PDB file of N, CA and C in Angstrom:
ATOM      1  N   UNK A  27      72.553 -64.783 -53.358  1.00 93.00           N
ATOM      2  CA  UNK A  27      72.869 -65.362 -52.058  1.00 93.00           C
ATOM      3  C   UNK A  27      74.341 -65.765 -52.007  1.00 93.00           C
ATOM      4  N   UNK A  28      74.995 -66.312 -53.348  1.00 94.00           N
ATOM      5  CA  UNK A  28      76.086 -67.356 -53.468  1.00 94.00           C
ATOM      6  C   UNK A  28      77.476 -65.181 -53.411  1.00 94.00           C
ATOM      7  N   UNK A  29      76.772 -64.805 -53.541  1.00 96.00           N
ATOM      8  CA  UNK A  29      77.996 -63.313 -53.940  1.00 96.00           C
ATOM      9  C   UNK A  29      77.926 -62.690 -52.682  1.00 96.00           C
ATOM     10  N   UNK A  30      76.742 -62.603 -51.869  1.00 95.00           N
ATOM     11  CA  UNK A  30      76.932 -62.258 -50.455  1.00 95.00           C
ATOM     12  C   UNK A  30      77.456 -63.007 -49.346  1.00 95.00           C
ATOM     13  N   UNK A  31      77.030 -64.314 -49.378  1.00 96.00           N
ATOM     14  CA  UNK A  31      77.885 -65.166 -48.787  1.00 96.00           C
ATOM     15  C   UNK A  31      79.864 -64.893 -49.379  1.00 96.00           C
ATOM     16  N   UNK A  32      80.151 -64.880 -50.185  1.00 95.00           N
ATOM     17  CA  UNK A  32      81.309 -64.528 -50.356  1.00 95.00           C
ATOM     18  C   UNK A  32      81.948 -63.117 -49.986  1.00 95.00           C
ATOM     19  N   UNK A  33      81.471 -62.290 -50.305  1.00 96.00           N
ATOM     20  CA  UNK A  33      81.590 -61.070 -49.707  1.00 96.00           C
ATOM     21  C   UNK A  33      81.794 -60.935 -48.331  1.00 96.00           C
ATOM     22  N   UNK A  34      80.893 -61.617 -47.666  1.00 97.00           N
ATOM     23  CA  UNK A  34      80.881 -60.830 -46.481  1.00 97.00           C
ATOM     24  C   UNK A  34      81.374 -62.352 -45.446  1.00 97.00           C
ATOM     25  N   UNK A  35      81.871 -63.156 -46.157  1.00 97.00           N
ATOM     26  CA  UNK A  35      82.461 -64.549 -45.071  1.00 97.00           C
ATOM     27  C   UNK A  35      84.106 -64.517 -45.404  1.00 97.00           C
ATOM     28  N   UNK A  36      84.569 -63.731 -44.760  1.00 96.00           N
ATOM     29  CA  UNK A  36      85.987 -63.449 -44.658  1.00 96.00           C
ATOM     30  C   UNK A  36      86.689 -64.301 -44.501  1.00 96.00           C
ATOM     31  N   UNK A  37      86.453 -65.445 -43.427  1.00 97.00           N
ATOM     32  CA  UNK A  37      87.467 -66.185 -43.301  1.00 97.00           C
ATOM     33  C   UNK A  37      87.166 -67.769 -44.134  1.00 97.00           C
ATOM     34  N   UNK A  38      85.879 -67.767 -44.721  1.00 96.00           N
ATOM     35  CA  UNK A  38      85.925 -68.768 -46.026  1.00 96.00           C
ATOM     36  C   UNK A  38      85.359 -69.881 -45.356  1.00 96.00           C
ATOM     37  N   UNK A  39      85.036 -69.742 -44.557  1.00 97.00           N
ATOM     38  CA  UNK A  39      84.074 -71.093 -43.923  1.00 97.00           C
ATOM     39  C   UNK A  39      82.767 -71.208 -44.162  1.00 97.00           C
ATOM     40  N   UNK A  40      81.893 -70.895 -44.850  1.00 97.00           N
ATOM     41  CA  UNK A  40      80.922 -70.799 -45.718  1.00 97.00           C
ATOM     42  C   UNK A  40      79.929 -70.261 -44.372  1.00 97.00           C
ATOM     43  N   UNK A  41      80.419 -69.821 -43.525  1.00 98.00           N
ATOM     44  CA  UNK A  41      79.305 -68.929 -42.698  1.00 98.00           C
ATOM     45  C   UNK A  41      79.213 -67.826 -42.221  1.00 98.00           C
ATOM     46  N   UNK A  42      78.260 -66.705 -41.701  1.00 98.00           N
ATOM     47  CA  UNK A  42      78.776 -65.255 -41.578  1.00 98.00           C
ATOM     48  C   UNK A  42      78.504 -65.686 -40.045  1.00 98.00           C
ATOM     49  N   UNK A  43      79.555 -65.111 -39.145  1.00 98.00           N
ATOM     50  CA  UNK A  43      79.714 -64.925 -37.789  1.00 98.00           C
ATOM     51  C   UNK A  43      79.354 -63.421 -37.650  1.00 98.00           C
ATOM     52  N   UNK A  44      79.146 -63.208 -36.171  1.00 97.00           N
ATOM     53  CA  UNK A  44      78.885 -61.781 -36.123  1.00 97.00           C
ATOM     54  C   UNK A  44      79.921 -60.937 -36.342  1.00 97.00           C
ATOM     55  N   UNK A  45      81.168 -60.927 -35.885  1.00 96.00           N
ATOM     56  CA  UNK A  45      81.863 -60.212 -36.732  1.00 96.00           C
ATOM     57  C   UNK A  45      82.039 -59.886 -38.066  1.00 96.00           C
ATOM     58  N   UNK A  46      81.877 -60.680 -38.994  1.00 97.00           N
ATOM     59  CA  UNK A  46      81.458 -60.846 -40.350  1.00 97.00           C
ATOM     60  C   UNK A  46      80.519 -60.195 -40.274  1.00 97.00           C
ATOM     61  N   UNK A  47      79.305 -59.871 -40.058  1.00 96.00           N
ATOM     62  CA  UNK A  47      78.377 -59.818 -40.435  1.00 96.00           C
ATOM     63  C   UNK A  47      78.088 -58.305 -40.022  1.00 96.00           C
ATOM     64  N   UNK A  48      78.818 -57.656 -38.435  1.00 95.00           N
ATOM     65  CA  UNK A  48      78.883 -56.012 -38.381  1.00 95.00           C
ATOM     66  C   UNK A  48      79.904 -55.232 -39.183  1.00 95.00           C
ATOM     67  N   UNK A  49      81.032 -56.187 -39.586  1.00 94.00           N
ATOM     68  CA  UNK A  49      82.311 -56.077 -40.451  1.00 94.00           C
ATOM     69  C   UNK A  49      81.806 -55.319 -41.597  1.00 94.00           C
ATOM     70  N   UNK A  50      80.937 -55.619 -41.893  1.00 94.00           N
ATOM     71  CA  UNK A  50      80.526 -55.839 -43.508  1.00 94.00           C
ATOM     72  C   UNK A  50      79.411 -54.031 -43.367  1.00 94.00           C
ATOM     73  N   UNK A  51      79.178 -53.793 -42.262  1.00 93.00           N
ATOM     74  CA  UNK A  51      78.240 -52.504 -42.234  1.00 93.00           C
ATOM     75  C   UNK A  51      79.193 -51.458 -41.322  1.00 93.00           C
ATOM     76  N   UNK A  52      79.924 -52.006 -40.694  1.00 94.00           N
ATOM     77  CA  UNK A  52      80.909 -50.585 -39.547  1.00 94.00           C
ATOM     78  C   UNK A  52      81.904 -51.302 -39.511  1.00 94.00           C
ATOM     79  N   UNK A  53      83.091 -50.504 -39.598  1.00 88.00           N
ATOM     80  CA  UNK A  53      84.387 -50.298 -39.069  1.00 88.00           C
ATOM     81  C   UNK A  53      84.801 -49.390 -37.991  1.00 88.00           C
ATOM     82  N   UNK A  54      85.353 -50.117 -37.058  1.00 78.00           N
ATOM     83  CA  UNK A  54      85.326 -49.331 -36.186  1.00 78.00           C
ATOM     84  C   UNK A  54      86.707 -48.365 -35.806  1.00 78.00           C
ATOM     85  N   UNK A  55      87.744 -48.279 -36.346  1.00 75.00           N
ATOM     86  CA  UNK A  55      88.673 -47.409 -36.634  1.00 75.00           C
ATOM     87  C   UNK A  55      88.921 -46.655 -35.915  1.00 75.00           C
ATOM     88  N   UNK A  56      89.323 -47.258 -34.490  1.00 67.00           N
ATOM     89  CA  UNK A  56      90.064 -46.932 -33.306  1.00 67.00           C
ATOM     90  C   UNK A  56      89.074 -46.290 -32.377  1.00 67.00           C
ATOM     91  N   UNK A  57      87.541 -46.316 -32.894  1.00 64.00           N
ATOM     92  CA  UNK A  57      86.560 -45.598 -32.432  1.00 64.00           C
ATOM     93  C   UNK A  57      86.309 -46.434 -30.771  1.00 64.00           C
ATOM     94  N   UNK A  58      86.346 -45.509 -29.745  1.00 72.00           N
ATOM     95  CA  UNK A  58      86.078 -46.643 -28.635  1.00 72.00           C
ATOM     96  C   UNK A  58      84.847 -46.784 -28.479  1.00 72.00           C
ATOM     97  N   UNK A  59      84.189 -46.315 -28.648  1.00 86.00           N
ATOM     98  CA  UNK A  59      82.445 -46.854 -28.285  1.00 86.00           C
ATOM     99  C   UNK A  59      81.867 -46.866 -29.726  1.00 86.00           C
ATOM    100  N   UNK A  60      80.854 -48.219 -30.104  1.00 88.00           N
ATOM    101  CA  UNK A  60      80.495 -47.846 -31.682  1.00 88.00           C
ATOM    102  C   UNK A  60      78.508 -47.310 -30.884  1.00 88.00           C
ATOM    103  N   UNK A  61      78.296 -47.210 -32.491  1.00 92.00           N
ATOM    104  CA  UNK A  61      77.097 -46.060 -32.083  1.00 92.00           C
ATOM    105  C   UNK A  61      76.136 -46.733 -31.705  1.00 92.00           C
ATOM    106  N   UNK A  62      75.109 -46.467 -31.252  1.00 94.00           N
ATOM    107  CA  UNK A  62      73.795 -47.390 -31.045  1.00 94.00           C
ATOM    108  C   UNK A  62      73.209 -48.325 -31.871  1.00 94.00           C
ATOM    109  N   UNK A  63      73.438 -47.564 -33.295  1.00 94.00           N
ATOM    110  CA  UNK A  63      73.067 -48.606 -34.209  1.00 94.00           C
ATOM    111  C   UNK A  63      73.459 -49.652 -34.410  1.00 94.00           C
ATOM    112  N   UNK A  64      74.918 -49.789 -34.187  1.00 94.00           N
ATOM    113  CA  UNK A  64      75.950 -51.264 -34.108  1.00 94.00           C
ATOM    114  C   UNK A  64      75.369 -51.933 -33.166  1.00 94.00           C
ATOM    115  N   UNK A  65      75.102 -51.656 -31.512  1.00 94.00           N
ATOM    116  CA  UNK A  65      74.592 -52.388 -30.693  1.00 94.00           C
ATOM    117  C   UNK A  65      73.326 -52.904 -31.234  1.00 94.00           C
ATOM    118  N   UNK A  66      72.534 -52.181 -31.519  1.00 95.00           N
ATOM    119  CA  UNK A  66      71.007 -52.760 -32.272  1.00 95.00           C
ATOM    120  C   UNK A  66      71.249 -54.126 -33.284  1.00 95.00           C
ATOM    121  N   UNK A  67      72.642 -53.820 -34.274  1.00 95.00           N
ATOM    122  CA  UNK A  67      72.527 -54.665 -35.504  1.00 95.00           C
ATOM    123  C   UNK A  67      73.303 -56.122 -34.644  1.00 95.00           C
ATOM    124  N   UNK A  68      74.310 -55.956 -33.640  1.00 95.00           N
ATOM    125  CA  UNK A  68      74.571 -57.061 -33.079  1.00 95.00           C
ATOM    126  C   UNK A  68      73.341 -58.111 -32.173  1.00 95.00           C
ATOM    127  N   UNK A  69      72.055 -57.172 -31.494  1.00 96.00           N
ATOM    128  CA  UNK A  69      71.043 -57.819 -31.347  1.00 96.00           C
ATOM    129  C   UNK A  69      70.037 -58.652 -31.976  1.00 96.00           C
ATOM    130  N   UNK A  70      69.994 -57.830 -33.240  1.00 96.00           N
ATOM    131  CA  UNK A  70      69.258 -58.459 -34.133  1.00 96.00           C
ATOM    132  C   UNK A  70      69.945 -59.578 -34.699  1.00 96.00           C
ATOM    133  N   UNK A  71      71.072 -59.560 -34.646  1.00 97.00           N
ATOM    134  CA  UNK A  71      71.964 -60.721 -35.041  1.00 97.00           C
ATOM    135  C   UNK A  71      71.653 -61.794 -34.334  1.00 97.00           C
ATOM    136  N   UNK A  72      71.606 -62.211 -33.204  1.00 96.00           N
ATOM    137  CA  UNK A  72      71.826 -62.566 -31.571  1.00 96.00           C
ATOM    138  C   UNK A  72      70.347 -63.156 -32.399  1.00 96.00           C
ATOM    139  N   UNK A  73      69.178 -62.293 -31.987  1.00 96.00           N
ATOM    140  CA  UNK A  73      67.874 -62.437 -31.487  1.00 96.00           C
ATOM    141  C   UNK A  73      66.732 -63.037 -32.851  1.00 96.00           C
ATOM    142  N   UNK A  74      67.569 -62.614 -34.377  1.00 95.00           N
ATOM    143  CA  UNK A  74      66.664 -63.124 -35.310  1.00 95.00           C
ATOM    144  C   UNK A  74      67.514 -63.811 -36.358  1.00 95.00           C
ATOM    145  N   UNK A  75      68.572 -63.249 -36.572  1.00 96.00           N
ATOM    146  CA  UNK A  75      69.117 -63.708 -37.863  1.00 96.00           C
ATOM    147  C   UNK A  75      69.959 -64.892 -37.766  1.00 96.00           C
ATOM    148  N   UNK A  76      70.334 -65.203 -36.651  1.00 97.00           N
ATOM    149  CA  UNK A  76      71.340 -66.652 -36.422  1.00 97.00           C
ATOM    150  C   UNK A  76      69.799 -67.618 -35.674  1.00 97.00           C
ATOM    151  N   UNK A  77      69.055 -68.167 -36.373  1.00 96.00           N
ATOM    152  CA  UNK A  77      67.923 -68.962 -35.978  1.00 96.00           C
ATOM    153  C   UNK A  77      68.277 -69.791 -35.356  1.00 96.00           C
ATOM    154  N   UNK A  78      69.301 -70.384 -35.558  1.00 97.00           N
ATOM    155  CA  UNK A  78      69.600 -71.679 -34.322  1.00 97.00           C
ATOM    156  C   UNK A  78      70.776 -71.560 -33.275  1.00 97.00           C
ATOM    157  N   UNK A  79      70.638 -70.435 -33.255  1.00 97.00           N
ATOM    158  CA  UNK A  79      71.728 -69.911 -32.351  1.00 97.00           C
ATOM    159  C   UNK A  79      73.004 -70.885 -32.265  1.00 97.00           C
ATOM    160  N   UNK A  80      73.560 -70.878 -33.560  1.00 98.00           N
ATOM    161  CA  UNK A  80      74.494 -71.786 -33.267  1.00 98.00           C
ATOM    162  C   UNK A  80      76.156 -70.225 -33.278  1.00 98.00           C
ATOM    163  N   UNK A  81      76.149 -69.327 -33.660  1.00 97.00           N
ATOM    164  CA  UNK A  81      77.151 -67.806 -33.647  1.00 97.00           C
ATOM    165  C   UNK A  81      76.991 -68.113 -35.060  1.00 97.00           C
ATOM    166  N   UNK A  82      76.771 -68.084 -36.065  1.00 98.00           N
ATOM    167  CA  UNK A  82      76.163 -67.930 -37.137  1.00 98.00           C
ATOM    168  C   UNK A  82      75.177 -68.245 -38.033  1.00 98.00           C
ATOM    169  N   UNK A  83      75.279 -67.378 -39.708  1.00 98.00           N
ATOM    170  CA  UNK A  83      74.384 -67.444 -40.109  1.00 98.00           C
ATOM    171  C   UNK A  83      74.497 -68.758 -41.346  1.00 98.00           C
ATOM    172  N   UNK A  84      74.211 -69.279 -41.412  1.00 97.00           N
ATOM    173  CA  UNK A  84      74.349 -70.453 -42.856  1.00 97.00           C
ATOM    174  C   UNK A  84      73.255 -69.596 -44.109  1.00 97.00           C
ATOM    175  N   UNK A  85      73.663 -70.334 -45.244  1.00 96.00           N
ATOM    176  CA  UNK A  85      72.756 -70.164 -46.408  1.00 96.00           C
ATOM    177  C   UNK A  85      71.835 -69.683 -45.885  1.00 96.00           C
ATOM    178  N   UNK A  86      71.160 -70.548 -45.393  1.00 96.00           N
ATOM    179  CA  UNK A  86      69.522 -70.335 -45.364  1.00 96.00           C
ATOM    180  C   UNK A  86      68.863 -69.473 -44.378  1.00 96.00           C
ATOM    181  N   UNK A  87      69.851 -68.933 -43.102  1.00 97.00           N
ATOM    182  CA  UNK A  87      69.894 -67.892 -42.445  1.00 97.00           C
ATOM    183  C   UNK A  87      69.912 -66.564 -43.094  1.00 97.00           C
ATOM    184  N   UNK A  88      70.995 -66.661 -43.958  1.00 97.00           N
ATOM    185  CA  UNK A  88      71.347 -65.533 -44.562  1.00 97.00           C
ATOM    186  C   UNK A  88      70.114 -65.138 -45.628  1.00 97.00           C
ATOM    187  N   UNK A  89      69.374 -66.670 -46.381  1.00 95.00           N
ATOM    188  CA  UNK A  89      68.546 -66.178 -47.527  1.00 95.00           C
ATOM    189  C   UNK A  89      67.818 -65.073 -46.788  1.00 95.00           C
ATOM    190  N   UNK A  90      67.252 -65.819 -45.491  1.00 93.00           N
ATOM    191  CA  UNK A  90      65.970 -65.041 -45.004  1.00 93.00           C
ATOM    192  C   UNK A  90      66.803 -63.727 -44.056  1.00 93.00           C
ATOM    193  N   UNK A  91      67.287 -63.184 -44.492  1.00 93.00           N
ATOM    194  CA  UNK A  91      68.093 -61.838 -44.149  1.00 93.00           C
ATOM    195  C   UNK A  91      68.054 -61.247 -45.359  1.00 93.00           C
ATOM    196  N   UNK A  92      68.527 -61.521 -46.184  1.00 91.00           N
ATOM    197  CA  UNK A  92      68.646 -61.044 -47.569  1.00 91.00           C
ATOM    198  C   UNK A  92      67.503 -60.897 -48.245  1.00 91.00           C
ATOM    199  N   UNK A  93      66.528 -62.277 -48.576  1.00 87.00           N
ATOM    200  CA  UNK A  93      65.557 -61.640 -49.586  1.00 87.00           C
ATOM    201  C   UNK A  93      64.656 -62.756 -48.342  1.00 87.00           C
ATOM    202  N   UNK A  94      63.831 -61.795 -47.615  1.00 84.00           N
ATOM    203  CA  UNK A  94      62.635 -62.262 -46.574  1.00 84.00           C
ATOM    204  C   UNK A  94      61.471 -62.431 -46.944  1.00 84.00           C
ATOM    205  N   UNK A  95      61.044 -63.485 -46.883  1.00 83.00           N
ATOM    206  CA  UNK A  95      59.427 -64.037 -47.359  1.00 83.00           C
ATOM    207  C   UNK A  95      58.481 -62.937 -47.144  1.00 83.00           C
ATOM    208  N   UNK A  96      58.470 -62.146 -46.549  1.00 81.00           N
ATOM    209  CA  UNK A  96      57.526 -61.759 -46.020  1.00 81.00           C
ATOM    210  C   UNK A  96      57.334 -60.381 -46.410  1.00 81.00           C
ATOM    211  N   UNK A  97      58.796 -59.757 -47.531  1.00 80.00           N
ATOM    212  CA  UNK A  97      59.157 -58.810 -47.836  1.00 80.00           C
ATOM    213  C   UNK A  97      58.801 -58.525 -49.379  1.00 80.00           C
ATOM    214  N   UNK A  98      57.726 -57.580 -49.714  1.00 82.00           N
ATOM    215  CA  UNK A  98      57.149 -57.774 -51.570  1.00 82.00           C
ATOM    216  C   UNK A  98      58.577 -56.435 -52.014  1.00 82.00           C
ATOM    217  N   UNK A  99      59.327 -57.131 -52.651  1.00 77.00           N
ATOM    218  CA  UNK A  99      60.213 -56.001 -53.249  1.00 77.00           C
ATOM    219  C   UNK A  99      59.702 -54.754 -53.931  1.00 77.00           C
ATOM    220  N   UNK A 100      58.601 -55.236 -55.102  1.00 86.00           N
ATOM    221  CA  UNK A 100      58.201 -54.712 -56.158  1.00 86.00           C
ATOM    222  C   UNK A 100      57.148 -53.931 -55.232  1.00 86.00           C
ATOM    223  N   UNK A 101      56.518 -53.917 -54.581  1.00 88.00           N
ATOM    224  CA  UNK A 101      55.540 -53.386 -53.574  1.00 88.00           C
ATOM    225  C   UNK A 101      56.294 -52.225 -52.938  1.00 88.00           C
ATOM    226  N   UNK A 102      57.229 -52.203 -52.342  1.00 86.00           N
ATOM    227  CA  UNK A 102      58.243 -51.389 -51.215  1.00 86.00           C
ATOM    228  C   UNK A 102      58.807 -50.564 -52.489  1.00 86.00           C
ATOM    229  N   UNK A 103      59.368 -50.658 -53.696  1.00 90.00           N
ATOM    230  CA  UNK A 103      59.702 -50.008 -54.703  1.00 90.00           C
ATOM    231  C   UNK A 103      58.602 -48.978 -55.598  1.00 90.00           C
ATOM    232  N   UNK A 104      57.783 -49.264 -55.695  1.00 92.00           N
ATOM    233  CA  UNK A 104      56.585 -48.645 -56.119  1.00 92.00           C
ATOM    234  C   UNK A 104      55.979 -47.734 -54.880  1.00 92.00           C
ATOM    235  N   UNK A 105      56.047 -47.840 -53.831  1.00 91.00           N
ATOM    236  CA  UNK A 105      55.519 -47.106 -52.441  1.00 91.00           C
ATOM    237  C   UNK A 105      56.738 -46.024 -52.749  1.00 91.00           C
ATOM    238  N   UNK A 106      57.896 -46.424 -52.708  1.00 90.00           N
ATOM    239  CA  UNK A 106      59.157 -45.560 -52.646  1.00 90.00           C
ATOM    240  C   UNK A 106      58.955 -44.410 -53.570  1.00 90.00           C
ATOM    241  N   UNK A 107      58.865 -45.058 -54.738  1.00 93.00           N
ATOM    242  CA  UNK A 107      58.659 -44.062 -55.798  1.00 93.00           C
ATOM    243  C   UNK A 107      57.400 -42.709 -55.870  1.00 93.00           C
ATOM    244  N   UNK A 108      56.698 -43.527 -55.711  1.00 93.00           N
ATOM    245  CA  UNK A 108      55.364 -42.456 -55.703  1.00 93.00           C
ATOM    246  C   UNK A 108      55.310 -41.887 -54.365  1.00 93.00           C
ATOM    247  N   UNK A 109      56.208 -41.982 -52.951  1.00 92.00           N
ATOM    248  CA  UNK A 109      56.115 -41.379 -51.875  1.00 92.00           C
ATOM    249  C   UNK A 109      57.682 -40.030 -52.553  1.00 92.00           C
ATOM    250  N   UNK A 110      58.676 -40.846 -53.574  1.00 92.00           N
ATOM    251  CA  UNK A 110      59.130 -39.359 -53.576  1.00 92.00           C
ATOM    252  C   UNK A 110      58.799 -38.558 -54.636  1.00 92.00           C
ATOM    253  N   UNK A 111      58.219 -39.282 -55.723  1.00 94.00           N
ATOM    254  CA  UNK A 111      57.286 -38.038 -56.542  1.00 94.00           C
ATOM    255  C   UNK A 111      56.283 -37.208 -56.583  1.00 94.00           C
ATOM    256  N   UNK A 112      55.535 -37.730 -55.710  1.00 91.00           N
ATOM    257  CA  UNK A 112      54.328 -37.131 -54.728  1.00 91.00           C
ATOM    258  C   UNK A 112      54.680 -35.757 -54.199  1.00 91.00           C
ATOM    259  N   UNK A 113      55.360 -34.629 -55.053  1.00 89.00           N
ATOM    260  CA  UNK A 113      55.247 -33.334 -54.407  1.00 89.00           C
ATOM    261  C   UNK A 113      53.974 -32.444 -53.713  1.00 89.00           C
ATOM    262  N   UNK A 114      53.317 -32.601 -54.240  1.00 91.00           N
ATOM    263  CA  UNK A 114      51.963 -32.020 -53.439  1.00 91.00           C
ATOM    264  C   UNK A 114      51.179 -32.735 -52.888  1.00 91.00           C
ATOM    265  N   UNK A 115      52.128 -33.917 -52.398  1.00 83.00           N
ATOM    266  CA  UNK A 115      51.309 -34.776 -51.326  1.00 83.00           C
ATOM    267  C   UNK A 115      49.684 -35.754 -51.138  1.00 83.00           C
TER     268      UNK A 115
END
């Protein structure tokens, strides 16, 4: 949590703003329109990941972005695996 928070909080205020936070997945490099997916990841920003809608994310915003309760790692890794070794289906 403590290496992503650093990474991706540019200006050192211990919080990710949305710029920070699309910064960190697209650059937009003179591009004038970014792709749909940017609009999507700024919603989800907006709509789940800043919980108290204050324009960012704190620690504990970010935990539950990063590693989500609700998310079995070891479960999603084991599905992964045997969905790409599974040649004959």
């Amino acid at each position: 949590l403590q290496e992503t928070m650093e990474d991706i909080d540019k200006n050192g205020d211990g919080f990710i703003d949305l710029e920070e936070y699309i910064g960190d997945m697209y650059s937009q490099d003179g591009d004038a329109d970014e792709p749909e997916w940017v609009k999507t990841e700024r919603e989800q920003f907006v709509e789940f990941r800043d919980k108290n809608r204050d324009g960012k994310m704190d620690k504990e915003e970010t935990k539950d972005w990063i590693l989500p309760s609700d998310y079995d790692h070891a479960e999603a890794e084991a599905r992964h695996l045997v969905y790409e070794s599974d040649q004959d289906k």
